[in-house]
Amino acid sequence: MIDFTQPTPVLLSEERQITETRRELVLNMGPQHPSTHGVLRVRLTLEGEMVVACDPVIGYLHRGVEKLGESHRYAQIVPWTDRTDYVAAPSNNLGYVLAVEKLCGIEAPERAQYWRMIMAELARIASHLVWLGTHALDIGALSVSLYTFRDRELILDIFEKFCGARLTTNMMEIGGFSRQIPPALPEMVRDFCRYLPKAIREYEDLLTENPIWLARTKGVGIVEPEIAISYSLTGACLRGSGVNYDVRKAMPYLLYDRIDFAVPLGTHGDVYDRYLVRVEEMRQSIRIIEQCLDQVPADGPLMAYESNYVIPPHERVMTTAEDMQRHFIWVIKGFSPPKGEVYHAVEHSKGELGYYIVSDGSPIPYRMRIRSPDFVNLQSLPYMAQGAMLADVVALIGTIDIVLGSVDR
Amino acid sequence: MAIEVLIFYLLAGVAIAAAAGVVLARNPVHSAVSLVLSFVNVAAIYVMLRAEFLAVAQVIVYTGAIIVLVLFVLMLVQQQDLPEFHGGRPLRRAVGFLLGLVLLAEVAAAILTRSLRGAPGSWPPEAVAAVGGNIQAIGRELYSVYMLPIQATALLLLAATVGALFLARPELIEERLAVARRLFTISLAHPRGVDPLQPVAELPGPHDNERKPAGGDRVLVMARNAEEFTEQPAWGEIRR
Amino acid sequence: MDWEPLIVSYLFGFVLLNVLLLAMAYMTWLERRLVAFFQDRIGPNRTGPFGLLQPIADAVKLISKEDIVPANADRLVFLVAPLLSFVLAPLGALVVPFGDAVTVFGRQVNLYVIDINVAALYFLAVGSMGVYGIILGGYASGNRYSLLGALRSTAQVISYELVLGLSLVGIFILTGSLSLVDILRVQQRTLVLGGLELPNWFLLSQPLAFVLFLIAAVAETNRAPFDLPEAETELIAGYFTEYSGFRFSFYFLAEYINMIVVSLIAATLFLGGIDGPFVDGVWWLAVKAFIFLFFYVWLRATLPRFRYDQLMGLAWKVLLPLALINIGVTGLVRLWGIGAL
Amino acid sequence: MSELTTAHFLFLSAALFIIGMVGVLTRRNVLIIFMCVELMLNAVNVSFIGFAWEQNALTGQIFALFVIAVAAAEAVIGLGIVMALSRRLDTVDIDEVRQLRE
């Protein structure tokens, strides 16, 4: 028998011989299951409807993004990062470009930094909306998912207006943005910020005080703060347990230290607290976006063109010889950052998203590693599922907020 | 009247065939389905015998509850481990069938030579119709003459319920104890926040953190900076 | 033997079955339109005006699909189970009175198929038989999700059957009869309360029983938020995961016919059935049943799903004691009313 | 084919009872034995109600009602024992249960 008081009961199928006795039923949940959010496979050992052991099996969506990073030039990797967590693509772009900028010692212009913050927060809201919809759908609330996807469309419209793509945006570049901000965009974002609080209230009307929702989420999947830290959870999974750790506050990047916002912390560490935390995070994101819109300079450069690592602007290529040469080399060969290794983390909607890059001075990274938050958060599923009911497993997968593209990379 | 006899033969035939199916079917689930069929046919015969209430009670209690429970248990007990009918013991089978035939012959003889008849009862069809029907008649009889037996039955059912609870309670999965009995949030950036054993010397003022009523009885702590570390009342509740 | 009433009953039953099937077909259309409305969508609107031909298109699609039997299914039971479910579903409607006797071609025809003195119990009995389709289908599929769905359904139906039955006992005490025709007649009287003339509907005298009946009926028909046996997000589709084509459609038909039958029974028992202002008639029954059906759809669009243990806890710890209290209070009031207390 | 007589019902009852008895004697699965016992109880009910019909009395019906109630209680306890048995001994085979006792 497993000692459940111990904090790390990660059960790999090799470690524990799951013998199917008369009382235990091994249920293979996924990879084609409507509520495993893609192609997660969970091997459940059930007694009646009670989960005795839970064994997540991942890798069905593995595309080797990290390995692909070792064969592409630095600027070519940005689109690959879109495809890891495709629900919040700009945040992935941000993590990668910040890591490379750190490696090269570039800093994007202030205006670009503000817009990066706006886009990252919009991506956070989009991701949380998808999470809320699917989580509610898993627990059985049918309508919420349609409302959240309806409102997510507004964010995708903003992305489309800015860069032409809706899902895999590929919007950020090393050094800033090479696109111009469309003049209508700030007003579009402001409209959205005015609209969303009403929509959030609508979701909360449906869920927050709903007795069935409370019964399904309160006291389910409790993760104590020590356990959360020992599993190295991040994001809402960690903050729902009441641990104060947010990369935006702990290791501020971009201009988050100029923004006034709060990090919501849960008090019970269950599914309901993580729900409350994420809903509150959406509101805080709106505050951040509004402050950014107030503070962002109306015009100014969006790209750190003074740096040698950045492709020169079009008009200089056409007028000066050395910029034309640089442009030629940049396009043909790529740029070569200095030797060294770098790690940079951003607060992704799911937790700490880190990019670790080793450079050997060549135009392609020697090694790229992605610390994707949901991959790490998923490891807490066996702990949370011990002794839960079958229906809870669905709620727990929902509360971890995984995107399999990011888990398997 | 011949039509009634025909209907009776039809119903009785199906009931007996289904009952034979209970004994002969290899798969216990098939047995249960046969039993349901048999019971429903017997219920129909009850209707012919002016016992409508009994017919409905038969369907509700036997088919609606008892056989459903049997199926429930059958599904919990896994199929491939159930003993098969044709798994040896031919002697006992032969003896069983033989005994059955002997008994049938005896009972047939008893029925055919029956001469003893009791006194007619006090509820001819007209009397039953006069109080409103079979149910009303049974109700009157049950709650006047048979008051004591029905209370005894109630006691029996209660005792059975308690007994079943006692029998069927599964050994609970070892309850995971609440590990956290402390009253803190943890801050990874706060020197004291990661060390739960230190007593709290000073608490942040109300301006540093704001508690936000979130939903129902829950509050969210709104941390303003990474060092913040607050007292929390919630940890220490045992899960579920 | 007098054959005429028997033949009339069969004819009426035949007509009723067809009406039920038609109502069921348009119930699916209505549900999809209503849920779409709740969810900010449009719903089916392409097949015919307002999508009114959608049920026909669905039926054609389902019938023309392949009927797959899984390799490790219990073949016989697998094939029979959906039929069982479907056959038992409309039986409950046989005892619903659709109106007083009318004269057709010079003959008195009663607008109900049968009036038996155990009608309410008969409805419960048919309901409890209906679960066999689910259990056997889930068992025979040879699929663990289906098996779990069947197990859930078993426990759920046994528990809620009890609540459903006990919630009606108050009405039996007040009317002294289990026949739906008698119960309807009692409700057609007028209740004078102070200066107010109210219909003597049992909704007014048995409000608690009405709520209990409503909850238990939703659970009994496996609809949201009690749709655990077929919870899509947990058990994929529960007991009918492995079914396809027209066998799947039998389950589908059975579920919707069950909803309609329960709505008809609830309208008859608690809302006075055909009784209504102006002219009594079957249209009032239809209106009341529609209210229930709308309620079903509304619940489905709004509420999350219960968990298995919470569902059982609700039945045994909340609803059952309430039903017993209701019976006790009703009994005492009745005794007091006839001066026996 | 003339009229229905009590003998019809008694034969039905006897047939059901004996089939149940043969089942109890020959089958090894506890659950099937349990179902056969239910069949026997049901056979007795048929007799009771048949006699009640013959004698214009309700006593038989009421006895049958009590039998149903007792059958329900028996079902609850019996299935509880079967569950405990299958849990404890991993079998529902009546012979194995007896062998384990020895």
Short mmCIF file of C-alpha atoms in Angstrom, two decimals, chain C residues 104-313:
data_model
loop_
_atom_site.label_atom_id
_atom_site.label_comp_id
_atom_site.label_asym_id
_atom_site.label_seq_id
_atom_site.Cartn_x
_atom_site.Cartn_y
_atom_site.Cartn_z
CA VAL C 104 -66.94 9.62 -31.86
CA PHE C 105 -69.29 8.11 -34.46
CA GLY C 106 -71.97 7.77 -31.85
CA ARG C 107 -69.74 5.86 -29.47
CA GLN C 108 -68.43 6.95 -26.12
CA VAL C 109 -64.65 6.94 -26.28
CA ASN C 110 -62.54 7.57 -23.25
CA LEU C 111 -59.52 9.72 -23.88
CA TYR C 112 -57.18 7.40 -22.07
CA VAL C 113 -55.89 3.99 -22.96
CA ILE C 114 -56.47 2.31 -19.63
CA ASP C 115 -57.73 3.39 -16.27
CA ILE C 116 -56.37 0.97 -13.71
CA ASN C 117 -56.65 1.52 -10.00
CA VAL C 118 -52.86 1.18 -9.62
CA ALA C 119 -52.02 3.67 -12.39
CA ALA C 120 -49.48 5.69 -10.41
CA LEU C 121 -47.71 2.57 -9.23
CA TYR C 122 -47.83 1.24 -12.77
CA PHE C 123 -46.00 4.34 -13.92
CA LEU C 124 -43.33 3.74 -11.28
CA ALA C 125 -43.08 0.07 -12.22
CA VAL C 126 -42.59 0.86 -15.90
CA GLY C 127 -40.01 3.47 -14.95
CA SER C 128 -38.11 0.97 -12.86
CA MET C 129 -38.17 -1.52 -15.71
CA GLY C 130 -36.76 1.08 -18.09
CA VAL C 131 -33.43 0.96 -16.35
CA TYR C 132 -32.82 -2.54 -17.71
CA GLY C 133 -32.17 -1.15 -21.15
CA ILE C 134 -29.42 0.97 -19.70
CA ILE C 135 -27.89 -1.66 -17.44
CA LEU C 136 -27.88 -4.39 -20.03
CA GLY C 137 -26.64 -2.10 -22.76
CA GLY C 138 -23.79 -0.91 -20.56
CA TYR C 139 -22.92 -4.42 -19.48
CA ALA C 140 -23.13 -5.98 -22.91
CA SER C 141 -20.93 -3.42 -24.65
CA GLY C 142 -17.84 -4.95 -23.10
CA ASN C 143 -16.47 -1.49 -22.52
CA ARG C 144 -15.39 -0.23 -19.13
CA TYR C 145 -16.83 3.20 -19.62
CA SER C 146 -20.16 1.62 -20.49
CA LEU C 147 -19.91 -0.65 -17.49
CA LEU C 148 -19.29 2.30 -15.21
CA GLY C 149 -22.21 4.11 -16.80
CA ALA C 150 -24.42 1.10 -16.15
CA LEU C 151 -23.26 0.88 -12.54
CA ARG C 152 -23.95 4.54 -11.98
CA SER C 153 -27.33 4.25 -13.60
CA THR C 154 -28.26 1.31 -11.38
CA ALA C 155 -27.52 3.09 -8.16
CA GLN C 156 -29.09 6.32 -9.36
CA VAL C 157 -32.33 4.80 -10.55
CA ILE C 158 -32.84 2.71 -7.42
CA SER C 159 -32.33 5.74 -5.21
CA TYR C 160 -34.42 8.19 -7.15
CA GLU C 161 -37.18 5.69 -7.83
CA LEU C 162 -37.71 5.65 -4.10
CA VAL C 163 -37.93 9.43 -3.89
CA LEU C 164 -40.20 9.54 -6.92
CA GLY C 165 -42.57 7.04 -5.34
CA LEU C 166 -42.57 8.59 -1.89
CA SER C 167 -43.17 12.08 -3.24
CA LEU C 168 -46.46 10.85 -4.67
CA VAL C 169 -47.72 9.31 -1.44
CA GLY C 170 -49.02 12.68 -0.26
CA ILE C 171 -51.29 12.85 -3.28
CA PHE C 172 -52.49 9.31 -2.64
CA ILE C 173 -53.36 10.27 0.91
CA LEU C 174 -55.33 13.29 -0.25
CA THR C 175 -57.23 11.54 -3.01
CA GLY C 176 -57.54 8.04 -1.58
CA SER C 177 -56.87 6.60 -5.00
CA LEU C 178 -53.96 5.68 -7.20
CA SER C 179 -55.84 6.06 -10.42
CA LEU C 180 -54.72 9.04 -12.45
CA VAL C 181 -58.28 9.56 -13.67
CA ASP C 182 -59.48 9.86 -10.07
CA ILE C 183 -56.59 12.12 -9.16
CA LEU C 184 -57.46 14.33 -12.11
CA ARG C 185 -61.11 14.48 -11.06
CA VAL C 186 -60.13 15.63 -7.59
CA GLN C 187 -58.02 18.37 -9.10
CA GLN C 188 -60.83 19.56 -11.33
CA ARG C 189 -62.74 20.74 -8.28
CA THR C 190 -62.40 24.31 -7.16
CA LEU C 191 -60.63 25.17 -3.97
CA VAL C 192 -62.07 28.15 -2.15
CA LEU C 193 -59.51 29.74 0.09
CA GLY C 194 -60.84 32.82 1.85
CA GLY C 195 -62.47 34.75 -0.95
CA LEU C 196 -60.09 33.31 -3.49
CA GLU C 197 -61.15 30.62 -5.89
CA LEU C 198 -58.23 28.47 -6.83
CA PRO C 199 -58.01 25.30 -8.84
CA ASN C 200 -57.47 22.37 -6.52
CA TRP C 201 -54.16 21.50 -8.12
CA PHE C 202 -51.79 19.49 -6.01
CA LEU C 203 -49.08 21.96 -6.81
CA LEU C 204 -50.79 24.17 -4.22
CA SER C 205 -51.41 21.56 -1.56
CA GLN C 206 -48.24 19.52 -2.10
CA PRO C 207 -45.55 22.02 -3.11
CA LEU C 208 -42.74 20.09 -1.42
CA ALA C 209 -43.79 16.87 -3.09
CA PHE C 210 -43.85 18.70 -6.40
CA VAL C 211 -40.26 19.86 -6.00
CA LEU C 212 -39.16 16.40 -4.92
CA PHE C 213 -40.97 14.81 -7.84
CA LEU C 214 -39.37 17.24 -10.23
CA ILE C 215 -35.84 16.55 -8.98
CA ALA C 216 -36.39 12.81 -8.90
CA ALA C 217 -37.93 12.85 -12.36
CA VAL C 218 -34.92 14.65 -13.82
CA ALA C 219 -32.67 12.08 -12.17
CA GLU C 220 -34.87 9.22 -13.30
CA THR C 221 -34.67 10.28 -16.92
CA ASN C 222 -30.89 10.71 -16.72
CA ARG C 223 -30.93 14.34 -17.70
CA ALA C 224 -28.57 17.11 -16.64
CA PRO C 225 -27.52 17.78 -13.91
CA PHE C 226 -28.07 14.12 -13.13
CA ASP C 227 -26.84 12.76 -16.45
CA LEU C 228 -24.09 10.75 -14.79
CA PRO C 229 -24.70 7.48 -16.65
CA GLU C 230 -24.00 9.20 -19.92
CA ALA C 231 -21.67 11.98 -18.78
CA GLU C 232 -19.82 12.86 -21.97
CA THR C 233 -16.83 14.41 -20.28
CA GLU C 234 -16.26 11.58 -17.84
CA LEU C 235 -17.59 8.37 -19.34
CA ILE C 236 -17.57 9.55 -22.96
CA ALA C 237 -21.19 8.51 -23.45
CA GLY C 238 -21.60 6.00 -20.67
CA TYR C 239 -23.81 3.08 -21.48
CA PHE C 240 -24.29 3.88 -25.16
CA THR C 241 -20.67 4.55 -26.02
CA GLU C 242 -20.51 1.52 -28.29
CA TYR C 243 -23.87 1.95 -29.96
CA SER C 244 -24.25 3.36 -33.41
CA GLY C 245 -26.88 3.80 -36.06
CA PHE C 246 -30.44 2.95 -35.29
CA ARG C 247 -29.66 1.14 -32.03
CA PHE C 248 -28.19 4.35 -30.75
CA SER C 249 -31.30 6.13 -31.95
CA PHE C 250 -33.43 3.78 -29.84
CA TYR C 251 -31.67 5.01 -26.71
CA PHE C 252 -32.06 8.52 -27.95
CA LEU C 253 -35.77 8.02 -28.60
CA ALA C 254 -36.23 6.38 -25.23
CA GLU C 255 -34.61 9.25 -23.38
CA TYR C 256 -36.79 11.86 -25.02
CA ILE C 257 -39.98 9.82 -24.78
CA ASN C 258 -39.22 9.30 -21.11
CA MET C 259 -38.92 13.04 -20.68
CA ILE C 260 -42.25 13.62 -22.39
CA VAL C 261 -44.01 10.88 -20.42
CA VAL C 262 -42.67 12.16 -17.13
CA SER C 263 -43.75 15.66 -18.07
CA LEU C 264 -47.24 14.43 -18.90
CA ILE C 265 -47.47 12.53 -15.62
CA ALA C 266 -46.16 15.48 -13.63
CA ALA C 267 -48.63 17.80 -15.33
CA THR C 268 -51.45 15.40 -14.58
CA LEU C 269 -50.48 14.76 -10.99
CA PHE C 270 -49.51 18.24 -9.86
CA LEU C 271 -50.75 20.81 -12.34
CA GLY C 272 -54.26 19.59 -12.91
CA GLY C 273 -53.62 17.93 -16.25
CA ILE C 274 -56.30 18.94 -18.70
CA ASP C 275 -57.82 21.31 -16.17
CA GLY C 276 -57.38 24.96 -16.93
CA PRO C 277 -59.12 28.30 -17.30
CA PHE C 278 -61.76 28.82 -20.02
CA VAL C 279 -62.15 25.42 -21.63
CA ASP C 280 -60.64 22.26 -20.24
CA GLY C 281 -58.90 20.18 -22.76
CA VAL C 282 -55.85 18.37 -23.93
CA TRP C 283 -54.20 21.64 -24.97
CA TRP C 284 -53.78 22.59 -21.34
CA LEU C 285 -52.00 19.32 -20.75
CA ALA C 286 -49.76 20.06 -23.71
CA VAL C 287 -48.97 23.53 -22.43
CA LYS C 288 -48.11 22.22 -18.97
CA ALA C 289 -45.99 19.40 -20.33
CA PHE C 290 -44.18 21.93 -22.48
CA ILE C 291 -43.34 23.96 -19.38
CA PHE C 292 -41.70 20.90 -17.88
CA LEU C 293 -39.82 20.15 -21.06
CA PHE C 294 -38.60 23.72 -21.22
CA PHE C 295 -37.45 23.34 -17.63
CA TYR C 296 -35.48 20.23 -18.59
CA VAL C 297 -33.66 22.08 -21.35
CA TRP C 298 -33.08 25.07 -19.14
CA LEU C 299 -31.45 22.90 -16.50
CA ARG C 300 -29.24 21.29 -19.07
CA ALA C 301 -28.01 24.61 -20.39
CA THR C 302 -27.31 26.03 -16.94
CA LEU C 303 -26.08 23.58 -14.38
CA PRO C 304 -22.86 21.63 -13.94
CA ARG C 305 -23.04 17.93 -13.30
CA PHE C 306 -23.17 16.28 -9.90
CA ARG C 307 -20.61 13.79 -8.77
CA TYR C 308 -21.71 10.23 -8.16
CA ASP C 309 -21.40 10.30 -4.38
CA GLN C 310 -23.01 13.75 -4.16
CA LEU C 311 -25.91 12.47 -6.22
CA MET C 312 -26.47 9.54 -3.91
CA GLY C 313 -26.03 11.77 -0.87
#
